[in-house]
Short mmCIF file of C-alpha atoms in Angstrom, two decimals:
data_model
loop_
_atom_site.label_atom_id
_atom_site.label_comp_id
_atom_site.label_asym_id
_atom_site.label_seq_id
_atom_site.Cartn_x
_atom_site.Cartn_y
_atom_site.Cartn_z
CA MET A 1 57.59 -43.24 -69.64
CA SER A 2 57.70 -41.02 -72.71
CA ALA A 3 61.00 -40.00 -74.27
CA SER A 4 62.27 -36.45 -74.67
CA PRO A 5 62.31 -35.23 -78.28
CA LEU A 6 66.10 -35.05 -78.46
CA SER A 7 66.68 -38.50 -77.01
CA PHE A 8 63.95 -39.99 -79.21
CA ILE A 9 65.66 -38.67 -82.34
CA HIS A 10 68.83 -40.64 -81.70
CA ASP A 11 67.77 -43.56 -79.49
CA LEU A 12 64.88 -45.17 -81.39
CA ARG A 13 65.88 -48.61 -82.68
CA TRP A 14 64.35 -50.41 -85.64
CA GLN A 15 64.41 -53.79 -83.93
CA ASP A 16 62.34 -52.44 -81.02
CA LEU A 17 59.43 -51.37 -83.24
CA SER A 18 56.30 -53.46 -83.61
CA PRO A 19 55.76 -55.37 -86.87
CA ALA A 20 52.79 -53.08 -87.62
CA VAL A 21 54.93 -49.95 -87.36
CA GLN A 22 57.71 -51.54 -89.41
CA GLN A 23 55.33 -52.55 -92.19
CA ARG A 24 53.72 -49.11 -92.25
CA ALA A 25 57.13 -47.50 -92.83
CA GLU A 26 57.61 -49.60 -95.96
CA LEU A 27 54.11 -48.84 -97.26
CA ASN A 28 54.45 -45.12 -96.56
CA LEU A 29 57.65 -45.04 -98.59
CA LEU A 30 56.03 -46.99 -101.40
CA ASP A 31 53.13 -44.56 -101.50
CA LEU A 32 55.41 -41.51 -101.57
CA ILE A 33 57.57 -42.96 -104.34
CA GLY A 34 54.51 -43.76 -106.47
CA VAL A 35 53.27 -40.19 -106.12
CA ALA A 36 56.76 -38.91 -106.94
CA ALA A 37 56.88 -40.98 -110.12
CA ALA A 38 53.58 -39.50 -111.25
CA GLY A 39 54.78 -36.05 -110.22
CA THR A 40 57.76 -36.12 -112.57
CA GLN A 41 55.37 -35.69 -115.47
CA THR A 42 54.06 -32.32 -114.26
CA ARG A 43 55.18 -28.90 -115.39
CA LEU A 44 55.84 -27.96 -111.76
CA SER A 45 58.32 -30.82 -111.34
CA ARG A 46 60.14 -30.02 -114.59
CA ILE A 47 60.57 -26.39 -113.55
CA ILE A 48 61.79 -27.21 -110.04
CA ARG A 49 64.24 -29.87 -111.23
CA ASP A 50 65.66 -27.43 -113.77
CA HIS A 51 65.96 -24.84 -110.99
CA ALA A 52 67.72 -27.27 -108.65
CA SER A 53 70.19 -28.30 -111.34
CA GLU A 54 70.91 -24.78 -112.58
CA ASP A 55 70.88 -22.82 -109.30
CA PHE A 56 71.72 -25.38 -106.58
CA GLY A 57 74.78 -26.91 -108.17
CA GLY A 58 76.40 -29.90 -106.53
CA PRO A 59 77.32 -33.57 -106.91
CA HIS A 60 74.27 -35.25 -105.39
CA PRO A 61 71.83 -37.21 -107.58
CA MET A 62 68.26 -36.01 -107.99
CA LEU A 63 65.17 -38.18 -107.73
CA PHE A 64 64.20 -39.63 -111.14
CA ASP A 65 66.58 -37.31 -113.00
CA HIS A 66 69.96 -37.63 -114.71
CA ARG A 67 71.27 -34.37 -113.23
CA SER A 68 72.76 -33.49 -109.86
CA ALA A 69 72.50 -30.65 -107.36
CA SER A 70 73.47 -29.72 -103.83
CA LEU A 71 72.00 -31.75 -101.01
CA PRO A 72 69.41 -29.03 -100.19
CA GLY A 73 68.68 -28.69 -103.90
CA THR A 74 67.93 -32.39 -104.32
CA ALA A 75 65.61 -32.27 -101.30
CA LEU A 76 63.81 -29.25 -102.76
CA ALA A 77 63.29 -30.97 -106.12
CA ALA A 78 62.08 -34.22 -104.55
CA GLY A 79 59.67 -32.55 -102.15
CA MET A 80 58.08 -30.35 -104.79
CA THR A 81 57.86 -33.22 -107.26
CA ILE A 82 55.89 -35.26 -104.72
CA ASP A 83 53.74 -32.24 -103.88
CA SER A 84 53.01 -31.56 -107.54
CA VAL A 85 50.51 -34.44 -107.52
CA ASP A 86 48.46 -34.06 -104.36
CA GLY A 87 48.15 -37.77 -103.67
CA HIS A 88 50.50 -38.40 -100.73
CA ASP A 89 49.71 -39.40 -97.16
CA GLY A 90 48.71 -36.93 -94.46
CA PHE A 91 47.89 -36.40 -90.80
CA ASN A 92 44.48 -35.05 -89.85
CA PRO A 93 45.48 -33.05 -86.73
CA ALA A 94 48.26 -31.35 -88.72
CA LYS A 95 45.98 -30.43 -91.62
CA GLY A 96 49.00 -31.40 -93.67
CA HIS A 97 51.59 -33.95 -94.72
CA ILE A 98 54.52 -35.38 -92.75
CA GLY A 99 55.89 -37.85 -95.27
CA CYS A 100 56.61 -35.50 -98.17
CA PRO A 101 59.21 -33.16 -96.57
CA LEU A 102 60.53 -35.99 -94.39
CA PHE A 103 61.22 -38.46 -97.21
CA ALA A 104 62.46 -35.81 -99.65
CA SER A 105 65.23 -34.80 -97.26
CA ALA A 106 65.94 -38.09 -95.48
CA LEU A 107 66.49 -40.04 -98.71
CA MET A 108 69.14 -37.60 -99.85
CA VAL A 109 70.91 -37.44 -96.50
CA ALA A 110 70.80 -41.21 -96.06
CA HIS A 111 72.32 -41.76 -99.50
CA HIS A 112 75.08 -39.23 -98.78
CA GLU A 113 75.84 -40.76 -95.38
CA GLN A 114 75.66 -44.34 -96.71
CA VAL A 115 73.57 -45.56 -93.79
CA SER A 116 72.08 -49.03 -93.51
CA GLY A 117 68.59 -49.88 -94.65
CA GLN A 118 67.47 -50.40 -91.05
CA GLU A 119 68.86 -47.04 -90.01
CA PHE A 120 67.05 -45.30 -92.87
CA LEU A 121 63.78 -47.01 -91.97
CA ALA A 122 64.20 -46.12 -88.30
CA ALA A 123 64.78 -42.48 -89.27
CA ILE A 124 61.56 -42.51 -91.31
CA VAL A 125 59.53 -43.93 -88.40
CA MET A 126 61.12 -41.47 -86.01
CA GLY A 127 60.33 -38.67 -88.46
CA TYR A 128 56.64 -39.52 -88.63
CA GLU A 129 56.43 -39.54 -84.82
CA PHE A 130 58.44 -36.34 -84.49
CA GLY A 131 56.58 -34.61 -87.31
CA ALA A 132 53.15 -35.45 -85.91
CA ARG A 133 53.98 -33.68 -82.67
CA ALA A 134 55.94 -30.83 -84.25
CA SER A 135 52.96 -30.05 -86.48
CA VAL A 136 50.44 -29.98 -83.66
CA ALA A 137 52.81 -27.99 -81.45
CA GLN A 138 53.20 -25.32 -84.11
CA HIS A 139 49.49 -25.14 -84.89
CA GLY A 140 48.79 -24.89 -81.16
CA THR A 141 51.25 -22.09 -80.43
CA VAL A 142 51.06 -19.72 -83.41
CA PRO A 143 48.02 -17.86 -84.76
CA ASP A 144 48.34 -18.50 -88.51
CA TYR A 145 47.71 -21.76 -90.36
CA HIS A 146 51.02 -22.48 -92.07
CA THR A 147 51.85 -25.04 -94.72
CA SER A 148 53.42 -28.42 -94.06
CA GLY A 149 56.80 -27.04 -95.08
CA SER A 150 57.01 -24.95 -91.91
CA TRP A 151 57.05 -27.74 -89.36
CA GLY A 152 58.12 -30.19 -92.09
CA GLY A 153 61.48 -28.46 -92.18
CA VAL A 154 62.00 -29.17 -88.49
CA THR A 155 60.91 -32.77 -89.07
CA ALA A 156 63.36 -33.20 -91.94
CA THR A 157 66.11 -31.85 -89.70
CA ALA A 158 65.29 -34.32 -86.94
CA ALA A 159 65.60 -37.26 -89.34
CA GLY A 160 68.78 -35.87 -90.88
CA ALA A 161 70.38 -35.26 -87.49
CA ARG A 162 69.92 -38.91 -86.70
CA LEU A 163 71.24 -40.07 -90.09
CA MET A 164 74.28 -37.78 -89.83
CA GLY A 165 74.98 -38.82 -86.24
CA LEU A 166 74.96 -35.26 -84.92
CA ASP A 167 75.55 -34.90 -81.19
CA PRO A 168 72.64 -33.66 -79.04
CA GLU A 169 73.80 -30.05 -78.85
CA THR A 170 74.40 -29.79 -82.59
CA THR A 171 70.99 -31.39 -83.11
CA ARG A 172 69.43 -28.67 -80.93
CA HIS A 173 70.96 -25.98 -83.09
CA ALA A 174 69.94 -27.70 -86.32
CA LEU A 175 66.32 -27.91 -85.13
CA GLY A 176 66.41 -24.28 -84.08
CA ILE A 177 67.78 -23.15 -87.44
CA ALA A 178 65.10 -25.08 -89.29
CA GLU A 179 62.32 -23.71 -87.11
CA TYR A 180 63.56 -20.13 -87.47
CA HIS A 181 64.20 -20.25 -91.21
CA GLY A 182 61.34 -22.60 -92.10
CA PRO A 183 58.76 -21.41 -94.64
CA ARG A 184 55.93 -19.99 -92.52
CA SER A 185 53.84 -19.86 -95.67
CA GLN A 186 50.11 -19.10 -95.51
CA MET A 187 48.16 -22.21 -96.45
CA MET A 188 44.80 -20.52 -96.94
CA ARG A 189 46.30 -18.02 -99.36
CA CYS A 190 47.20 -20.94 -101.62
CA ILE A 191 43.70 -22.33 -101.15
CA ASP A 192 42.17 -19.03 -102.27
CA TYR A 193 44.76 -18.44 -105.01
CA PRO A 194 46.17 -21.88 -105.90
CA THR A 195 49.53 -21.88 -107.68
CA MET A 196 52.68 -23.99 -107.78
CA VAL A 197 53.76 -22.94 -104.28
CA LYS A 198 51.39 -25.66 -103.01
CA ASP A 199 51.95 -26.95 -99.45
CA GLY A 200 55.51 -25.67 -99.01
CA SER A 201 56.87 -29.18 -98.47
CA GLY A 202 59.76 -28.91 -100.92
CA TRP A 203 60.90 -25.64 -99.40
CA GLY A 204 60.65 -27.22 -95.95
CA ALA A 205 62.79 -30.17 -97.07
CA MET A 206 65.36 -27.78 -98.51
CA CYS A 207 65.38 -25.67 -95.34
CA GLY A 208 65.69 -28.69 -93.07
CA THR A 209 68.58 -30.09 -95.09
CA SER A 210 70.34 -26.71 -95.11
CA ALA A 211 69.91 -26.46 -91.33
CA LEU A 212 71.75 -29.75 -90.92
CA ARG A 213 74.67 -28.60 -93.03
CA LEU A 214 74.90 -25.30 -91.19
CA ALA A 215 74.72 -26.80 -87.71
CA ALA A 216 77.39 -29.37 -88.59
CA LYS A 217 79.71 -26.45 -89.43
CA GLY A 218 79.02 -24.75 -86.09
CA PHE A 219 76.19 -22.39 -87.05
CA THR A 220 73.97 -21.81 -84.00
CA GLY A 221 70.19 -21.53 -83.80
CA ALA A 222 68.86 -23.23 -80.65
CA PRO A 223 66.30 -23.53 -79.24
CA ALA A 224 63.44 -24.73 -81.40
CA ILE A 225 60.56 -23.34 -79.35
CA THR A 226 57.96 -25.85 -80.57
CA VAL A 227 60.27 -28.72 -79.58
CA GLU A 228 61.83 -27.53 -76.33
CA GLN A 229 59.21 -25.21 -74.85
CA ALA A 230 55.92 -26.94 -75.63
CA PRO A 231 56.15 -30.13 -73.53
CA GLU A 232 52.41 -30.81 -73.53
CA TYR A 233 52.58 -31.74 -77.22
CA TRP A 234 55.37 -34.29 -76.73
CA ALA A 235 54.10 -36.13 -73.64
CA ASP A 236 53.19 -39.39 -75.45
CA LEU A 237 56.33 -39.65 -77.58
CA GLY A 238 57.39 -43.27 -77.73
CA GLU A 239 54.05 -44.45 -76.36
CA ARG A 240 51.52 -43.58 -79.09
CA TRP A 241 52.53 -44.34 -82.65
CA TYR A 242 51.15 -41.71 -84.98
CA SER A 243 52.78 -43.40 -87.95
CA LEU A 244 49.81 -45.77 -87.71
CA GLU A 245 47.38 -42.82 -87.80
CA GLN A 246 48.14 -41.33 -91.20
CA TYR A 247 45.53 -41.10 -93.89
CA TYR A 248 46.07 -42.05 -97.53
CA LYS A 249 44.52 -40.60 -100.66
CA PRO A 250 42.65 -42.61 -103.26
CA TYR A 251 42.49 -39.46 -105.43
CA PRO A 252 45.32 -36.98 -106.20
CA VAL A 253 43.52 -33.87 -104.94
CA CYS A 254 43.27 -31.96 -101.68
CA ARG A 255 41.95 -34.09 -98.82
CA TRP A 256 39.24 -31.49 -98.19
CA ALA A 257 37.66 -32.35 -101.55
CA GLN A 258 37.59 -36.10 -101.06
CA ALA A 259 34.47 -36.48 -98.91
CA PRO A 260 32.35 -34.69 -101.56
CA ILE A 261 33.81 -37.01 -104.19
CA GLU A 262 32.82 -40.06 -102.13
CA GLY A 263 29.37 -38.65 -101.46
CA ALA A 264 28.73 -37.93 -105.13
CA LEU A 265 29.98 -41.32 -106.31
CA THR A 266 27.97 -43.16 -103.65
CA LEU A 267 24.73 -41.51 -104.80
CA GLN A 268 25.54 -41.99 -108.46
CA ARG A 269 26.21 -45.69 -108.06
CA ALA A 270 23.25 -46.31 -105.76
CA HIS A 271 20.76 -44.81 -108.23
CA ASN A 272 22.47 -45.65 -111.56
CA ILE A 273 22.76 -41.98 -112.48
CA THR A 274 24.70 -40.87 -115.53
CA SER A 275 26.41 -37.50 -115.50
CA ASP A 276 24.18 -36.06 -118.23
CA GLN A 277 21.12 -36.61 -116.00
CA ILE A 278 22.48 -34.28 -113.30
CA ALA A 279 21.31 -30.67 -113.25
CA LYS A 280 22.74 -29.54 -109.90
CA ILE A 281 25.00 -30.75 -107.10
CA GLU A 282 24.65 -29.47 -103.54
CA VAL A 283 27.38 -30.02 -100.98
CA HIS A 284 27.24 -29.24 -97.26
CA THR A 285 30.69 -29.39 -95.69
CA PHE A 286 33.26 -27.56 -93.56
CA HIS A 287 34.61 -24.07 -94.15
CA GLU A 288 37.98 -25.04 -95.60
CA SER A 289 36.41 -27.30 -98.21
CA VAL A 290 34.07 -24.50 -99.25
CA ARG A 291 37.15 -22.30 -99.74
CA LEU A 292 38.36 -24.71 -102.45
CA ALA A 293 36.28 -22.69 -104.87
CA MET A 294 37.95 -23.17 -108.25
CA GLN A 295 35.10 -24.24 -110.52
CA ASN A 296 36.95 -23.47 -113.77
CA PRO A 297 40.63 -24.15 -113.09
CA LYS A 298 43.03 -23.07 -115.79
CA GLU A 299 46.07 -24.82 -114.35
CA ALA A 300 46.66 -28.22 -112.79
CA ASP A 301 47.50 -26.86 -109.34
CA ALA A 302 44.13 -25.09 -109.19
CA ALA A 303 42.36 -28.29 -110.26
CA GLN A 304 43.94 -30.17 -107.35
CA TYR A 305 42.89 -27.40 -104.95
CA SER A 306 39.25 -27.46 -105.96
CA THR A 307 36.20 -29.23 -104.56
CA SER A 308 33.82 -28.88 -107.49
CA PHE A 309 36.15 -29.78 -110.36
CA PRO A 310 37.40 -33.20 -109.14
CA THR A 311 33.90 -34.08 -107.93
CA ALA A 312 32.66 -33.37 -111.45
CA VAL A 313 35.48 -35.46 -112.89
CA ALA A 314 34.45 -38.35 -110.65
CA LEU A 315 30.82 -38.11 -111.75
CA VAL A 316 31.78 -38.07 -115.44
CA ARG A 317 34.57 -40.68 -115.38
CA GLY A 318 33.95 -42.73 -112.24
CA ASP A 319 37.38 -41.92 -110.78
CA VAL A 320 39.95 -39.14 -110.41
CA THR A 321 43.50 -39.83 -111.59
CA PRO A 322 46.59 -37.70 -112.25
CA ALA A 323 45.63 -37.64 -115.92
CA ASP A 324 42.47 -35.75 -114.92
CA VAL A 325 43.98 -33.05 -112.70
CA ALA A 326 47.77 -32.89 -113.04
CA PHE A 327 48.04 -31.43 -116.55
CA ASP A 328 46.78 -28.08 -117.79
CA ASP A 329 45.47 -29.48 -121.09
CA ALA A 330 43.20 -31.96 -119.25
CA LEU A 331 40.95 -29.29 -117.77
CA ASN A 332 38.67 -28.45 -120.71
CA ASP A 333 36.13 -31.28 -120.84
CA PRO A 334 32.74 -29.54 -121.39
CA GLU A 335 30.74 -32.03 -119.34
CA VAL A 336 33.18 -31.84 -116.40
CA LEU A 337 33.06 -28.04 -116.49
CA ARG A 338 29.25 -28.06 -116.70
CA LEU A 339 28.97 -30.15 -113.55
CA SER A 340 31.70 -28.20 -111.78
CA ASN A 341 29.73 -25.01 -112.35
CA ALA A 342 26.52 -26.76 -111.30
CA MET A 343 27.85 -27.35 -107.77
CA GLU A 344 26.61 -25.25 -104.85
CA MET A 345 28.76 -25.30 -101.70
CA HIS A 346 27.25 -24.66 -98.26
CA GLU A 347 29.20 -24.31 -95.03
CA ASP A 348 27.84 -26.51 -92.26
CA ASN A 349 28.26 -26.02 -88.51
CA HIS A 350 28.33 -29.75 -87.77
CA ALA A 351 31.08 -30.37 -90.31
CA ASN A 352 33.01 -27.40 -88.93
CA SER A 353 32.74 -28.70 -85.36
CA VAL A 354 34.60 -31.96 -86.04
CA PHE A 355 37.30 -30.57 -88.36
CA PRO A 356 40.25 -31.28 -88.62
CA GLN A 357 40.00 -34.72 -87.02
CA ARG A 358 37.14 -35.56 -89.40
CA ARG A 359 36.37 -34.15 -92.88
CA LEU A 360 32.64 -34.50 -93.47
CA ALA A 361 30.47 -33.74 -96.47
CA ARG A 362 26.85 -34.41 -97.39
CA VAL A 363 25.95 -34.42 -101.09
CA SER A 364 22.65 -34.06 -102.92
CA LEU A 365 22.19 -34.71 -106.64
CA ILE A 366 19.28 -32.93 -108.36
CA LEU A 367 18.45 -34.40 -111.75
CA ARG A 368 17.14 -32.66 -114.86
CA ASP A 369 13.70 -34.25 -114.36
CA GLY A 370 13.45 -32.75 -110.88
CA THR A 371 14.30 -35.92 -108.93
CA ARG A 372 16.39 -35.21 -105.83
CA HIS A 373 18.72 -37.72 -104.18
CA ASP A 374 20.08 -36.77 -100.74
CA GLY A 375 23.12 -38.54 -99.36
CA ASN A 376 24.33 -39.19 -95.84
CA TRP A 377 27.34 -37.65 -94.17
CA MET A 378 30.46 -39.05 -95.82
CA GLU A 379 34.16 -39.07 -94.96
CA PRO A 380 37.14 -39.54 -97.25
CA ARG A 381 38.22 -43.08 -97.92
CA TRP A 382 41.37 -44.46 -96.31
CA ASP A 383 41.24 -42.48 -93.08
CA PRO A 384 43.10 -43.96 -90.08
CA THR A 385 39.78 -45.28 -88.74
CA ALA A 386 39.24 -47.28 -91.95
CA PRO A 387 42.68 -47.58 -93.54
CA PRO A 388 43.44 -49.12 -96.91
CA SER A 389 44.67 -52.68 -97.05
CA GLU A 390 48.24 -53.46 -98.00
CA ALA A 391 46.98 -54.70 -101.36
CA GLU A 392 45.12 -51.44 -102.00
CA LEU A 393 48.22 -49.36 -101.32
CA ARG A 394 50.33 -51.58 -103.54
CA ASP A 395 47.74 -51.31 -106.30
CA LYS A 396 47.76 -47.53 -105.91
CA PHE A 397 51.56 -47.50 -106.24
CA HIS A 398 51.47 -49.48 -109.45
CA GLY A 399 48.63 -47.40 -110.83
CA LEU A 400 50.81 -44.31 -110.41
CA ALA A 401 54.27 -45.72 -111.11
CA ASP A 402 53.81 -48.30 -113.86
CA PRO A 403 52.69 -45.86 -116.60
CA VAL A 404 55.69 -43.63 -115.88
CA LEU A 405 58.49 -45.99 -114.86
CA GLY A 406 57.41 -49.17 -116.56
CA GLU A 407 56.27 -52.29 -114.76
CA THR A 408 59.76 -53.79 -114.50
CA ARG A 409 61.27 -50.78 -112.77
CA ALA A 410 58.24 -50.31 -110.51
CA ASN A 411 58.52 -53.95 -109.45
CA ALA A 412 62.22 -53.47 -108.70
CA ILE A 413 61.41 -50.50 -106.45
CA GLU A 414 58.74 -52.51 -104.65
CA LYS A 415 61.14 -55.41 -104.12
CA ALA A 416 63.94 -53.12 -102.92
CA LEU A 417 61.61 -51.59 -100.34
CA SER A 418 60.45 -55.01 -99.15
CA ASN A 419 64.07 -56.05 -98.61
CA LEU A 420 65.38 -52.69 -97.44
CA ALA A 421 66.12 -53.75 -93.85
CA GLU A 422 68.23 -56.67 -95.07
CA THR A 423 69.86 -55.52 -98.33
CA GLY A 424 70.38 -51.80 -97.61
CA LEU A 425 69.69 -48.66 -99.58
CA THR A 426 71.65 -49.34 -102.75
CA PRO A 427 69.08 -51.51 -104.59
CA LEU A 428 66.50 -48.79 -103.93
CA THR A 429 68.61 -45.76 -104.80
CA ASP A 430 69.87 -47.52 -107.94
CA GLN A 431 66.26 -47.28 -109.14
CA LEU A 432 65.35 -43.87 -107.71
CA PHE A 433 68.37 -41.99 -109.00
CA GLN A 434 67.96 -42.97 -112.64
CA PRO A 435 66.18 -40.67 -115.06
CA ILE A 436 62.86 -41.58 -116.59
CA ASN A 437 63.26 -42.39 -120.28
CA ALA A 438 62.82 -45.23 -122.72
CA ARG A 439 66.11 -46.85 -121.72
CA THR A 440 65.37 -47.04 -118.00
CA THR A 441 61.81 -48.26 -118.45
#
C-alpha cells in the first residue's frame, strides 16, 4: 500500500531502502557537488554569493566560500551556483531538476541540525521521491510551465521538515507556505530570453528553507494543494522509486539540446568529418528544443540555453565542457559561430508527440562538396533507460571538480560521500564549507 505524502516525509528509513536506491543517493550527491564546484567559477555564482553574504546576513557557512549568511541565504547561493552550470541531474516528466533545490537546502538544514549521515541520506532519497510527484502534480494542475524552483521549493521544505523533526501539522503549514510563496517563474520566458534567472532552483531552495523557519515559529500556510488535494499523483509513493529514474547530463547545457549534440557527433564520427567540411546542419526535433534559438550567444547563460551553439562546439572540439559554455569570453570562436549559424531547426510532430518522456532529434550534415549525411532519431545520453555506469558518473565528477578543487580535495569529498552513512556529515561538510583557493587545493 502506498504511503501518504506527510507520513512518507517522516517515516522513510534508510535501512529499509534497497542497495540500488542507497547507491543512487550517493551518486546523485556526487554529481551535484561536481557541478557546484564547476559553478563556483561562473560570474553568476560570484554575484549570488556576494548577494547572500551582503544581504542575507547570518552565521551559516556557504558552499565553497569563506563567508556566511542566513540559512535561506546559503540555500539560495548553493542552488544558483549549481544551476549556473547546467550539468545536473533531472527528471523527464518534470521537465526540470529535483536534485538542485533539494540538495541546496537540505545540506544547509542538515548541517544546522547536526543530523546523522544516514538521516541526511534518507532525507535526500525522500526528497527525490517527493519532488518527482510534486513536480508532476503541479504541471498537471496549473496551466503555465513553471521552473523547477516552483515545486522545488516544496520539495526542499519536505526534506527540511524531516531533518528538523517538525510535527505533522507544522510540516503541513511549511509545505503550504512554500507552495504559496514559491517562485512560479515562467520557464519558456527564460528559454526565449536566457539570463541568469535560469531554472529558479536557487530561489526555490531559499523559499523552501524560509518556509521551514516560518512554520517552526508558528506561521501558518496549509494546505499545499498539489500535495493534499491531488491524490492521483501520489498513489505510488513508496512503491515506485523515481530516484532510479533520473537522467544525467554528459554536457553542461540544457537537456533539450543534448539529442542534437549526440546526433551530430554520431554522424561526424561515422563518416570522419571535420568541422571545416560542414556547410549546413539540419535538425528535426521537438518544439521546446527549437525554441533554444540562441545562435550567437553573448553570455554564458544564453550559450547553455541554446541548441545550435553547443552542437557547433561539439562538432569543432569533439565535446562540450564548462570551459566552452560557462564563461562569456569563451563564446567567440569563429568556427563555432559559423557552424552555429549554419544550423536550421525544424519542429517535428513525431518528436513533439513523445516529449517530455523522450527528447528526440534527427540530424543531417550537408558538406561543402554537396554530400549529405542523414542520421537516425537520437536521444540524449544517460537517460534512465540507458543510465551511465558508476564509473562514468565518478569520472564526470572528477572532470568537473578536480580542475577547481584539486585532486586531493575532490578525492576527500568522494571518500566522505562513500562513508557518509557510517561516519556522518562532518567529513563531508569540512570539505564543502571551505573556500576555493590555493591553500585549500
